[in-house]
One Martini backbone bead per residue (centre of mass of N, CA, C, O) as a GRO file, in nm:
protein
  138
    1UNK     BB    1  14.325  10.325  10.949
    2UNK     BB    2  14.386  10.070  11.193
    3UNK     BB    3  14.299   9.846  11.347
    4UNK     BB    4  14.326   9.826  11.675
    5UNK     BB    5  14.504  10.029  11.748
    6UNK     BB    6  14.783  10.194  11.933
    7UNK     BB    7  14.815  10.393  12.194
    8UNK     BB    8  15.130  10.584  12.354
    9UNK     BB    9  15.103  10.821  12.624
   10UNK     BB   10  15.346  11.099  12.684
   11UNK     BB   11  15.379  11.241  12.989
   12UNK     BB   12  15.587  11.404  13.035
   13UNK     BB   13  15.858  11.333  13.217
   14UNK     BB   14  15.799  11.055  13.349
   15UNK     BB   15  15.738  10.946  13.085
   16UNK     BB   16  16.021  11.006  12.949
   17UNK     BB   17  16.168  10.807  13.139
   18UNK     BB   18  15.970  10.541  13.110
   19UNK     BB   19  16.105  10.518  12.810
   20UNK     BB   20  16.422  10.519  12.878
   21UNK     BB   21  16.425  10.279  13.078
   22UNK     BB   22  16.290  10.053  12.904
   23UNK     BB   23  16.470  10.085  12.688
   24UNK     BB   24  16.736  10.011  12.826
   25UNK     BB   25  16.597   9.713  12.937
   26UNK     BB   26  16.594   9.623  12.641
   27UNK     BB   27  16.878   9.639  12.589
   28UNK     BB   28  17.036   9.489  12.808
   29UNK     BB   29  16.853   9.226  12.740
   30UNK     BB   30  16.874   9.173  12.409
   31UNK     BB   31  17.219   9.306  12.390
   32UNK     BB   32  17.429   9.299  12.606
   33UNK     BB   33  17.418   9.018  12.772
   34UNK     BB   34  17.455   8.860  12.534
   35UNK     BB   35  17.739   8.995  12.450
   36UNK     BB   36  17.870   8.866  12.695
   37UNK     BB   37  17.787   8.590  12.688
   38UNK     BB   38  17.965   8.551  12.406
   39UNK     BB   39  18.231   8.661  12.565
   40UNK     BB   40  18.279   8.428  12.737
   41UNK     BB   41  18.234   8.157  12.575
   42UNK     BB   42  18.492   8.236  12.417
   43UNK     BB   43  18.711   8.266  12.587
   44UNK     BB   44  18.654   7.983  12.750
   45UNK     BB   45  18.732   7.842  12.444
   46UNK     BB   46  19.008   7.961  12.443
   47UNK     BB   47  19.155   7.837  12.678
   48UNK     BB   48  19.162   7.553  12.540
   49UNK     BB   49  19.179   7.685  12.272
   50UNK     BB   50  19.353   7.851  11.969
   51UNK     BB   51  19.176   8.134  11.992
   52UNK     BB   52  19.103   8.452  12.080
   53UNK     BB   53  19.024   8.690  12.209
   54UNK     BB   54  18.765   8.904  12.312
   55UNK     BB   55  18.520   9.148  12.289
   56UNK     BB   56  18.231   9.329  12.341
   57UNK     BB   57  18.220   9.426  12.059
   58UNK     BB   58  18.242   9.126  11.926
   59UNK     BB   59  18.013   9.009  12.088
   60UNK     BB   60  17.815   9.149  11.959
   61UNK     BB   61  17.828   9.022  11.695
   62UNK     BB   62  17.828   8.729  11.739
   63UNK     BB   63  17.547   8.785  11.825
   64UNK     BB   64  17.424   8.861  11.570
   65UNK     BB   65  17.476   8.644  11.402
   66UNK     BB   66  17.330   8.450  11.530
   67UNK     BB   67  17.027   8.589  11.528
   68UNK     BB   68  17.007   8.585  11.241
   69UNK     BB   69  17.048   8.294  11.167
   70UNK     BB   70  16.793   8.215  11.350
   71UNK     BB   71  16.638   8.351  11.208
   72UNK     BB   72  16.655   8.252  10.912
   73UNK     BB   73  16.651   7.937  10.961
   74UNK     BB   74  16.318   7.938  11.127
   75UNK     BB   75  16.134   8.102  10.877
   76UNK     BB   76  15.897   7.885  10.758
   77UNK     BB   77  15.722   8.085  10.585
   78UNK     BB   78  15.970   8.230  10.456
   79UNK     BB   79  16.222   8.363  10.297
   80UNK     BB   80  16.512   8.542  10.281
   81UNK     BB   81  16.709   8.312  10.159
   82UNK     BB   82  16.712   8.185   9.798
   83UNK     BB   83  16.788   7.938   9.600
   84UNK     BB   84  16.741   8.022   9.249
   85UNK     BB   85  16.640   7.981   8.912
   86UNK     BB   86  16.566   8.146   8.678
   87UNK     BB   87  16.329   8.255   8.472
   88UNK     BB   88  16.232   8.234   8.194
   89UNK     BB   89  16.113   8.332   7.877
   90UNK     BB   90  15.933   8.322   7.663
   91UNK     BB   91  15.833   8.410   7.334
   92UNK     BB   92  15.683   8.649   7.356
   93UNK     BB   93  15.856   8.797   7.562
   94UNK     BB   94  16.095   8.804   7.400
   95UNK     BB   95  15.963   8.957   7.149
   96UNK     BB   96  15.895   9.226   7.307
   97UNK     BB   97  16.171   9.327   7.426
   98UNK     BB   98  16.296   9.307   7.092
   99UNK     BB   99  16.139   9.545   7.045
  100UNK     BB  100  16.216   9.764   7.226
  101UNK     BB  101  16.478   9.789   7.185
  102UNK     BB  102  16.451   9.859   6.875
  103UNK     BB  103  16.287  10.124   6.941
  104UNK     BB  104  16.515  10.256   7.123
  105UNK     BB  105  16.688  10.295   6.902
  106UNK     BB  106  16.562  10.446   6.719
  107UNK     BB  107  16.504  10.671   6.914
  108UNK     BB  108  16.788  10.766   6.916
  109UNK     BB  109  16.895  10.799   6.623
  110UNK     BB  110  16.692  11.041   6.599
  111UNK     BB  111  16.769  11.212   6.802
  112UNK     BB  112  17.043  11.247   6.732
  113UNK     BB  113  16.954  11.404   6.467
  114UNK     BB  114  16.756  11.622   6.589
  115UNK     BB  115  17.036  11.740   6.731
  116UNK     BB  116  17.235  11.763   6.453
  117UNK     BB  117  17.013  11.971   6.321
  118UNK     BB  118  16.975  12.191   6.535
  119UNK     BB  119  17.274  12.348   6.570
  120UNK     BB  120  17.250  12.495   6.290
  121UNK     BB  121  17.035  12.659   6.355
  122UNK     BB  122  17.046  12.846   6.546
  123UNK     BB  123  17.278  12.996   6.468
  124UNK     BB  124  17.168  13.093   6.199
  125UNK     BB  125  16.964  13.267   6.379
  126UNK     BB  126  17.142  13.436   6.508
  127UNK     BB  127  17.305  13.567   6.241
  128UNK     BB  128  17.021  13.701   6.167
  129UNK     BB  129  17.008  13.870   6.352
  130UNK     BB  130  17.290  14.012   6.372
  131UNK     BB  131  17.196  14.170   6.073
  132UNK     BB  132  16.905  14.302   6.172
  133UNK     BB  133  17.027  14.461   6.396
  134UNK     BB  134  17.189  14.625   6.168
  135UNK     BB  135  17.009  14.733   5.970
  136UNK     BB  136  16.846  14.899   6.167
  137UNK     BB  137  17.069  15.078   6.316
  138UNK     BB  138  17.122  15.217   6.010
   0.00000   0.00000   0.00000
């Protein structure tokens, strides 16, 4: 387990009330009055503008969209999307990739050959047995 770790005790109705209340007061407070205040926004800069009204849900989503954009621009210590071109790989390295392929075909081409080898001996086998079963029977 982890140090320091906290743990939430829930007991009771009362508990479950007051977990039920804090999420609704977490979602109203950083989901849905963003997205209120930017369908007013919206709509504001829509009546100087033309460009269309949205609705309540069209709100949320363009709060999304601010919110992830400045999650993304804003974290300085990683990148969450980062645009690079591939590293290549050295000669050695090709060299390794190149033999696995080669020997993945050849095992391909064996595998290939001891099914194709395989399925007449079967039959073959079938039908010696249904010949000594005809045998015994006489």
């Amino acid at each position: 387990m982890k140090r320091k770790t906290r743990i939430i005790q829930i007991s009771g109705l009362r508990g479950i009330l007051m977990m039920l209340f804090i999420a609704s007061c977490l979602a109203a407070g950083f989901i849905a009055f963003p997205a209120f205040v930017a369908m007013y926004l919206w709509n504001l800069a829509a009546t100087y503008i033309a460009i269309p009204l949205i609705n309540v849900w069209q709100g949320l989503m363009l709060w999304a969209i601010i919110a992830i954009s400045g999650f993304i621009i804003n974290d300085r210590k990683k990148f969450l999307v980062a645009f690079k071109a591939p590293d290549r790989l050295s000669d050695a390295e090709m060299q390794k990739v190149l033999e696995r392929i080669k020997l993945h075909s050849q095992t391909q081409a064996i595998n290939s050959m001891i099914l194709k080898s395989a399925k007449p001996v079967e039959k073959e086998d079938k039908q010696e047995d249904k010949s000594e079963n005809k045998k015994e029977n006489v």
